[in-house]
Amino acid sequence: MIKKEIFIGFIIGIIANAIGLYFAALIFGNGDDFLNVLSSASSEGILGKLISLGAILNLAAFFIFIKKKQDYRARGVLLATVIVAISTFVFKFI
C-alpha cells in the first residue's frame, strides 16, 4: 500500500515536471515548436535549466499532498524531483 502511494506520487511528479517543461518551453521559446525549442536549448546548453524550470510545478503538487495529509504521495513527488535534479546534473556534464 505504501509503495503504491509513493509510486502514484512519483508519476504525478514526473507528469507535473513534463507539463512545467512544456509551459517553460512555450514561455521562453519565442513561439517556436516544442521540439524545436528543446533541440535549440540542447544545442545552446540550457536544456538543464529549462528542465529545472519545469520542476516548479512539483512544488505545487508537493504542497497539495502535504495539505491533504497524503505524506507518501508527497514523498513520491519529492523522489521525482530528486531524480530530475540528478538527471539535470548529468545533462550538464555530458
Short mmCIF file of N, CA, C and O in Angstrom, two decimals:
data_model
loop_
_atom_site.label_atom_id
_atom_site.label_comp_id
_atom_site.label_asym_id
_atom_site.label_seq_id
_atom_site.Cartn_x
_atom_site.Cartn_y
_atom_site.Cartn_z
N MET A 1 0.82 -1.19 0.00
CA MET A 1 0.00 0.00 0.00
C MET A 1 0.87 1.26 0.00
O MET A 1 0.59 2.21 -0.73
N ILE A 2 1.92 1.25 0.82
CA ILE A 2 2.79 2.43 0.90
C ILE A 2 3.55 2.61 -0.40
O ILE A 2 3.67 3.73 -0.91
N LYS A 3 4.06 1.51 -0.97
CA LYS A 3 4.80 1.60 -2.23
C LYS A 3 3.91 2.11 -3.36
O LYS A 3 4.36 2.85 -4.23
N LYS A 4 2.63 1.73 -3.33
CA LYS A 4 1.69 2.20 -4.34
C LYS A 4 1.49 3.70 -4.24
O LYS A 4 1.47 4.40 -5.25
N GLU A 5 1.37 4.21 -3.02
CA GLU A 5 1.18 5.65 -2.83
C GLU A 5 2.42 6.44 -3.26
O GLU A 5 2.31 7.50 -3.88
N ILE A 6 3.60 5.92 -2.94
CA ILE A 6 4.83 6.58 -3.37
C ILE A 6 4.94 6.57 -4.88
O ILE A 6 5.34 7.56 -5.51
N PHE A 7 4.56 5.45 -5.50
CA PHE A 7 4.61 5.35 -6.96
C PHE A 7 3.64 6.33 -7.62
O PHE A 7 3.98 6.98 -8.61
N ILE A 8 2.45 6.47 -7.06
CA ILE A 8 1.47 7.43 -7.59
C ILE A 8 2.03 8.84 -7.49
O ILE A 8 1.94 9.63 -8.44
N GLY A 9 2.63 9.18 -6.35
CA GLY A 9 3.24 10.49 -6.19
C GLY A 9 4.39 10.70 -7.16
O GLY A 9 4.56 11.80 -7.71
N PHE A 10 5.19 9.65 -7.40
CA PHE A 10 6.29 9.74 -8.35
C PHE A 10 5.78 10.02 -9.76
O PHE A 10 6.30 10.89 -10.46
N ILE A 11 4.75 9.31 -10.18
CA ILE A 11 4.18 9.50 -11.51
C ILE A 11 3.60 10.91 -11.64
O ILE A 11 3.80 11.59 -12.66
N ILE A 12 2.92 11.37 -10.61
CA ILE A 12 2.37 12.73 -10.64
C ILE A 12 3.49 13.76 -10.70
O ILE A 12 3.40 14.76 -11.41
N GLY A 13 4.59 13.50 -10.00
CA GLY A 13 5.74 14.40 -10.05
C GLY A 13 6.37 14.46 -11.43
O GLY A 13 6.74 15.54 -11.91
N ILE A 14 6.49 13.33 -12.10
CA ILE A 14 7.06 13.29 -13.45
C ILE A 14 6.12 14.00 -14.43
O ILE A 14 6.57 14.77 -15.29
N ILE A 15 4.82 13.76 -14.30
CA ILE A 15 3.85 14.41 -15.19
C ILE A 15 3.84 15.92 -14.96
O ILE A 15 3.80 16.70 -15.92
N ALA A 16 3.88 16.34 -13.69
CA ALA A 16 3.91 17.78 -13.39
C ALA A 16 5.17 18.42 -13.95
O ALA A 16 5.13 19.53 -14.48
N ASN A 17 6.28 17.70 -13.88
CA ASN A 17 7.52 18.23 -14.44
C ASN A 17 7.43 18.34 -15.96
O ASN A 17 7.90 19.32 -16.54
N ALA A 18 6.83 17.36 -16.60
CA ALA A 18 6.68 17.41 -18.06
C ALA A 18 5.77 18.57 -18.48
O ALA A 18 6.07 19.28 -19.45
N ILE A 19 4.70 18.78 -17.75
CA ILE A 19 3.80 19.89 -18.05
C ILE A 19 4.51 21.23 -17.82
O ILE A 19 4.40 22.16 -18.60
N GLY A 20 5.27 21.31 -16.73
CA GLY A 20 6.04 22.52 -16.45
C GLY A 20 7.10 22.78 -17.50
O GLY A 20 7.33 23.93 -17.88
N LEU A 21 7.73 21.72 -18.00
CA LEU A 21 8.70 21.87 -19.08
C LEU A 21 8.03 22.39 -20.34
O LEU A 21 8.57 23.26 -21.03
N TYR A 22 6.85 21.89 -20.63
CA TYR A 22 6.11 22.35 -21.80
C TYR A 22 5.77 23.84 -21.68
O TYR A 22 5.95 24.61 -22.63
N PHE A 23 5.29 24.25 -20.49
CA PHE A 23 4.96 25.67 -20.29
C PHE A 23 6.21 26.54 -20.34
O PHE A 23 6.17 27.65 -20.88
N ALA A 24 7.31 26.07 -19.78
CA ALA A 24 8.56 26.84 -19.83
C ALA A 24 9.04 26.98 -21.27
O ALA A 24 9.53 28.04 -21.67
N ALA A 25 8.87 25.92 -22.07
CA ALA A 25 9.26 25.99 -23.48
C ALA A 25 8.35 26.95 -24.24
O ALA A 25 8.81 27.65 -25.14
N LEU A 26 7.08 26.99 -23.90
CA LEU A 26 6.18 27.94 -24.55
C LEU A 26 6.52 29.38 -24.19
O LEU A 26 6.48 30.27 -25.05
N ILE A 27 6.86 29.60 -22.93
CA ILE A 27 7.15 30.96 -22.48
C ILE A 27 8.47 31.46 -23.08
O ILE A 27 8.55 32.58 -23.58
N PHE A 28 9.49 30.63 -23.02
CA PHE A 28 10.82 31.07 -23.45
C PHE A 28 11.17 30.66 -24.87
O PHE A 28 12.28 30.91 -25.33
N GLY A 29 10.23 30.04 -25.58
CA GLY A 29 10.52 29.53 -26.90
C GLY A 29 10.29 30.49 -28.04
O GLY A 29 10.49 30.14 -29.19
N ASN A 30 9.82 31.68 -27.78
CA ASN A 30 9.57 32.70 -28.81
C ASN A 30 8.63 32.22 -29.90
O ASN A 30 8.80 32.53 -31.07
N GLY A 31 7.64 31.42 -29.54
CA GLY A 31 6.63 30.99 -30.50
C GLY A 31 7.03 29.81 -31.35
O GLY A 31 6.31 29.44 -32.27
N ASP A 32 8.18 29.19 -31.09
CA ASP A 32 8.62 28.04 -31.88
C ASP A 32 7.89 26.77 -31.42
O ASP A 32 7.24 26.74 -30.38
N ASP A 33 8.06 25.73 -32.20
CA ASP A 33 7.51 24.42 -31.88
C ASP A 33 8.24 23.86 -30.65
O ASP A 33 9.41 24.15 -30.42
N PHE A 34 7.54 23.03 -29.86
CA PHE A 34 8.11 22.48 -28.63
C PHE A 34 9.39 21.71 -28.89
O PHE A 34 10.39 21.88 -28.18
N LEU A 35 9.39 20.85 -29.89
CA LEU A 35 10.59 20.06 -30.19
C LEU A 35 11.73 20.93 -30.69
O LEU A 35 12.90 20.66 -30.41
N ASN A 36 11.42 21.98 -31.43
CA ASN A 36 12.45 22.91 -31.88
C ASN A 36 13.07 23.65 -30.70
O ASN A 36 14.29 23.89 -30.67
N VAL A 37 12.24 24.01 -29.74
CA VAL A 37 12.76 24.69 -28.54
C VAL A 37 13.69 23.77 -27.78
O VAL A 37 14.77 24.17 -27.33
N LEU A 38 13.30 22.48 -27.64
CA LEU A 38 14.14 21.53 -26.92
C LEU A 38 15.46 21.29 -27.64
O LEU A 38 16.52 21.23 -27.01
N SER A 39 15.41 21.17 -28.96
CA SER A 39 16.66 20.93 -29.70
C SER A 39 17.57 22.16 -29.66
O SER A 39 18.78 22.03 -29.51
N SER A 40 17.00 23.35 -29.76
CA SER A 40 17.84 24.55 -29.69
C SER A 40 18.37 24.76 -28.27
O SER A 40 19.51 25.20 -28.10
N ALA A 41 17.58 24.43 -27.26
CA ALA A 41 18.06 24.53 -25.88
C ALA A 41 19.19 23.53 -25.63
O ALA A 41 20.15 23.84 -24.93
N SER A 42 19.08 22.37 -26.22
CA SER A 42 20.14 21.37 -26.08
C SER A 42 21.42 21.83 -26.76
O SER A 42 22.52 21.67 -26.21
N SER A 43 21.30 22.41 -27.95
CA SER A 43 22.49 22.85 -28.66
C SER A 43 23.13 24.07 -27.98
O SER A 43 24.34 24.26 -28.05
N GLU A 44 22.32 24.89 -27.31
CA GLU A 44 22.84 26.06 -26.62
C GLU A 44 23.31 25.75 -25.20
O GLU A 44 23.89 26.59 -24.53
N GLY A 45 23.03 24.54 -24.74
CA GLY A 45 23.47 24.13 -23.41
C GLY A 45 22.59 24.60 -22.27
O GLY A 45 23.03 24.65 -21.13
N ILE A 46 21.34 24.93 -22.55
CA ILE A 46 20.44 25.40 -21.49
C ILE A 46 19.26 24.45 -21.26
O ILE A 46 18.29 24.82 -20.61
N LEU A 47 19.38 23.23 -21.76
CA LEU A 47 18.29 22.27 -21.58
C LEU A 47 18.09 21.95 -20.11
O LEU A 47 16.96 21.82 -19.63
N GLY A 48 19.17 21.82 -19.36
CA GLY A 48 19.07 21.55 -17.93
C GLY A 48 18.33 22.64 -17.18
O GLY A 48 17.55 22.37 -16.27
N LYS A 49 18.58 23.88 -17.57
CA LYS A 49 17.89 25.00 -16.93
C LYS A 49 16.41 24.98 -17.25
O LYS A 49 15.57 25.29 -16.40
N LEU A 50 16.08 24.61 -18.48
CA LEU A 50 14.68 24.54 -18.89
C LEU A 50 13.95 23.42 -18.13
O LEU A 50 12.81 23.60 -17.69
N ILE A 51 14.62 22.29 -17.96
CA ILE A 51 14.03 21.19 -17.20
C ILE A 51 13.85 21.58 -15.74
O ILE A 51 12.84 21.25 -15.11
N SER A 52 14.82 22.30 -15.20
CA SER A 52 14.71 22.76 -13.81
C SER A 52 13.54 23.72 -13.63
O SER A 52 12.86 23.69 -12.60
N LEU A 53 13.30 24.58 -14.60
CA LEU A 53 12.14 25.46 -14.53
C LEU A 53 10.84 24.67 -14.57
O LEU A 53 9.84 25.05 -13.96
N GLY A 54 10.85 23.57 -15.30
CA GLY A 54 9.67 22.72 -15.37
C GLY A 54 9.34 22.06 -14.05
O GLY A 54 8.20 21.69 -13.78
N ALA A 55 10.35 21.92 -13.18
CA ALA A 55 10.13 21.25 -11.90
C ALA A 55 9.41 22.13 -10.89
O ALA A 55 9.09 21.68 -9.80
N ILE A 56 9.14 23.36 -11.24
CA ILE A 56 8.43 24.26 -10.30
C ILE A 56 7.02 23.73 -10.00
O ILE A 56 6.53 23.89 -8.89
N LEU A 57 6.40 23.09 -10.98
CA LEU A 57 5.06 22.54 -10.72
C LEU A 57 5.08 21.42 -9.68
O LEU A 57 4.07 21.14 -9.05
N ASN A 58 6.24 20.77 -9.51
CA ASN A 58 6.35 19.74 -8.48
C ASN A 58 6.16 20.35 -7.09
O ASN A 58 5.68 19.69 -6.18
N LEU A 59 6.56 21.59 -6.94
CA LEU A 59 6.37 22.28 -5.67
C LEU A 59 4.89 22.38 -5.32
O LEU A 59 4.50 22.11 -4.18
N ALA A 60 4.09 22.73 -6.30
CA ALA A 60 2.64 22.82 -6.07
C ALA A 60 2.06 21.46 -5.72
O ALA A 60 1.26 21.33 -4.78
N ALA A 61 2.45 20.42 -6.48
CA ALA A 61 1.94 19.08 -6.20
C ALA A 61 2.37 18.61 -4.81
O ALA A 61 1.57 18.00 -4.07
N PHE A 62 3.61 18.89 -4.44
CA PHE A 62 4.11 18.50 -3.12
C PHE A 62 3.28 19.13 -2.01
O PHE A 62 2.83 18.45 -1.08
N PHE A 63 3.03 20.43 -2.10
CA PHE A 63 2.29 21.11 -1.03
C PHE A 63 0.81 20.72 -1.01
O PHE A 63 0.18 20.71 0.05
N ILE A 64 0.25 20.39 -2.17
CA ILE A 64 -1.13 19.90 -2.19
C ILE A 64 -1.23 18.58 -1.44
O ILE A 64 -2.14 18.37 -0.63
N PHE A 65 -0.26 17.68 -1.69
CA PHE A 65 -0.29 16.40 -0.98
C PHE A 65 -0.03 16.56 0.51
O PHE A 65 -0.61 15.85 1.33
N ILE A 66 0.84 17.48 0.88
CA ILE A 66 1.09 17.73 2.30
C ILE A 66 -0.16 18.27 2.97
O ILE A 66 -0.53 17.86 4.08
N LYS A 67 -0.84 19.20 2.29
CA LYS A 67 -2.05 19.79 2.87
C LYS A 67 -3.16 18.75 3.04
O LYS A 67 -3.92 18.79 4.00
N LYS A 68 -3.24 17.79 2.09
CA LYS A 68 -4.26 16.74 2.18
C LYS A 68 -3.84 15.59 3.09
O LYS A 68 -4.54 14.60 3.19
N LYS A 69 -2.67 15.73 3.73
CA LYS A 69 -2.11 14.71 4.62
C LYS A 69 -1.85 13.38 3.89
O LYS A 69 -2.05 12.30 4.44
N GLN A 70 -1.41 13.48 2.65
CA GLN A 70 -1.01 12.31 1.86
C GLN A 70 0.52 12.32 1.76
O GLN A 70 1.11 12.62 0.73
N ASP A 71 1.14 11.97 2.88
CA ASP A 71 2.58 12.11 3.02
C ASP A 71 3.36 11.20 2.07
O ASP A 71 4.42 11.58 1.57
N TYR A 72 2.86 10.01 1.81
CA TYR A 72 3.60 9.09 0.94
C TYR A 72 3.57 9.54 -0.51
O TYR A 72 4.54 9.37 -1.24
N ARG A 73 2.47 10.12 -0.92
CA ARG A 73 2.44 10.70 -2.28
C ARG A 73 3.38 11.89 -2.36
O ARG A 73 4.03 12.10 -3.38
N ALA A 74 3.45 12.68 -1.31
CA ALA A 74 4.40 13.80 -1.28
C ALA A 74 5.83 13.29 -1.36
O ALA A 74 6.68 13.90 -2.02
N ARG A 75 6.10 12.14 -0.74
CA ARG A 75 7.43 11.53 -0.85
C ARG A 75 7.73 11.14 -2.29
O ARG A 75 8.86 11.27 -2.75
N GLY A 76 6.73 10.63 -2.99
CA GLY A 76 6.91 10.26 -4.39
C GLY A 76 7.22 11.47 -5.26
O GLY A 76 8.08 11.41 -6.14
N VAL A 77 6.55 12.58 -5.00
CA VAL A 77 6.82 13.81 -5.74
C VAL A 77 8.24 14.28 -5.43
O VAL A 77 8.98 14.70 -6.33
N LEU A 78 8.63 14.19 -4.18
CA LEU A 78 9.98 14.58 -3.79
C LEU A 78 11.02 13.68 -4.46
O LEU A 78 12.05 14.15 -4.93
N LEU A 79 10.73 12.39 -4.55
CA LEU A 79 11.62 11.46 -5.24
C LEU A 79 11.75 11.81 -6.71
O LEU A 79 12.85 11.79 -7.27
N ALA A 80 10.64 12.15 -7.34
CA ALA A 80 10.68 12.55 -8.76
C ALA A 80 11.51 13.81 -8.93
O ALA A 80 12.29 13.93 -9.89
N THR A 81 11.39 14.75 -8.01
CA THR A 81 12.15 15.98 -8.08
C THR A 81 13.65 15.72 -7.93
O THR A 81 14.47 16.29 -8.64
N VAL A 82 14.01 14.81 -7.03
CA VAL A 82 15.42 14.47 -6.85
C VAL A 82 15.97 13.79 -8.10
O VAL A 82 17.09 14.09 -8.55
N ILE A 83 15.19 12.91 -8.71
CA ILE A 83 15.64 12.23 -9.93
C ILE A 83 15.79 13.22 -11.08
O ILE A 83 16.74 13.15 -11.86
N VAL A 84 14.89 14.18 -11.17
CA VAL A 84 15.01 15.23 -12.19
C VAL A 84 16.26 16.07 -11.94
O VAL A 84 16.98 16.42 -12.87
N ALA A 85 16.54 16.37 -10.67
CA ALA A 85 17.73 17.15 -10.35
C ALA A 85 19.01 16.38 -10.71
O ALA A 85 19.95 16.96 -11.27
N ILE A 86 19.04 15.10 -10.44
CA ILE A 86 20.21 14.29 -10.79
C ILE A 86 20.36 14.19 -12.30
O ILE A 86 21.47 14.31 -12.83
N SER A 87 19.25 14.00 -13.01
CA SER A 87 19.34 13.92 -14.48
C SER A 87 19.76 15.26 -15.08
O SER A 87 20.50 15.30 -16.07
N THR A 88 19.32 16.36 -14.49
CA THR A 88 19.75 17.68 -14.94
C THR A 88 21.25 17.85 -14.73
O THR A 88 21.96 18.37 -15.59
N PHE A 89 21.74 17.37 -13.60
CA PHE A 89 23.17 17.41 -13.31
C PHE A 89 23.95 16.58 -14.32
O PHE A 89 25.01 17.00 -14.79
N VAL A 90 23.41 15.42 -14.69
CA VAL A 90 24.08 14.56 -15.69
C VAL A 90 24.06 15.23 -17.05
O VAL A 90 25.08 15.20 -17.77
N PHE A 91 22.94 15.85 -17.45
CA PHE A 91 22.89 16.56 -18.74
C PHE A 91 23.90 17.69 -18.80
O PHE A 91 24.44 17.99 -19.86
N LYS A 92 24.14 18.30 -17.67
CA LYS A 92 25.08 19.43 -17.63
C LYS A 92 26.49 19.00 -17.99
O LYS A 92 27.22 19.73 -18.64
N PHE A 93 26.87 17.80 -17.60
CA PHE A 93 28.24 17.36 -17.78
C PHE A 93 28.43 16.34 -18.88
O PHE A 93 29.52 15.78 -19.03
N ILE A 94 27.41 16.08 -19.66
CA ILE A 94 27.55 15.15 -20.81
C ILE A 94 27.67 15.93 -22.09
O ILE A 94 27.12 16.91 -22.35
#
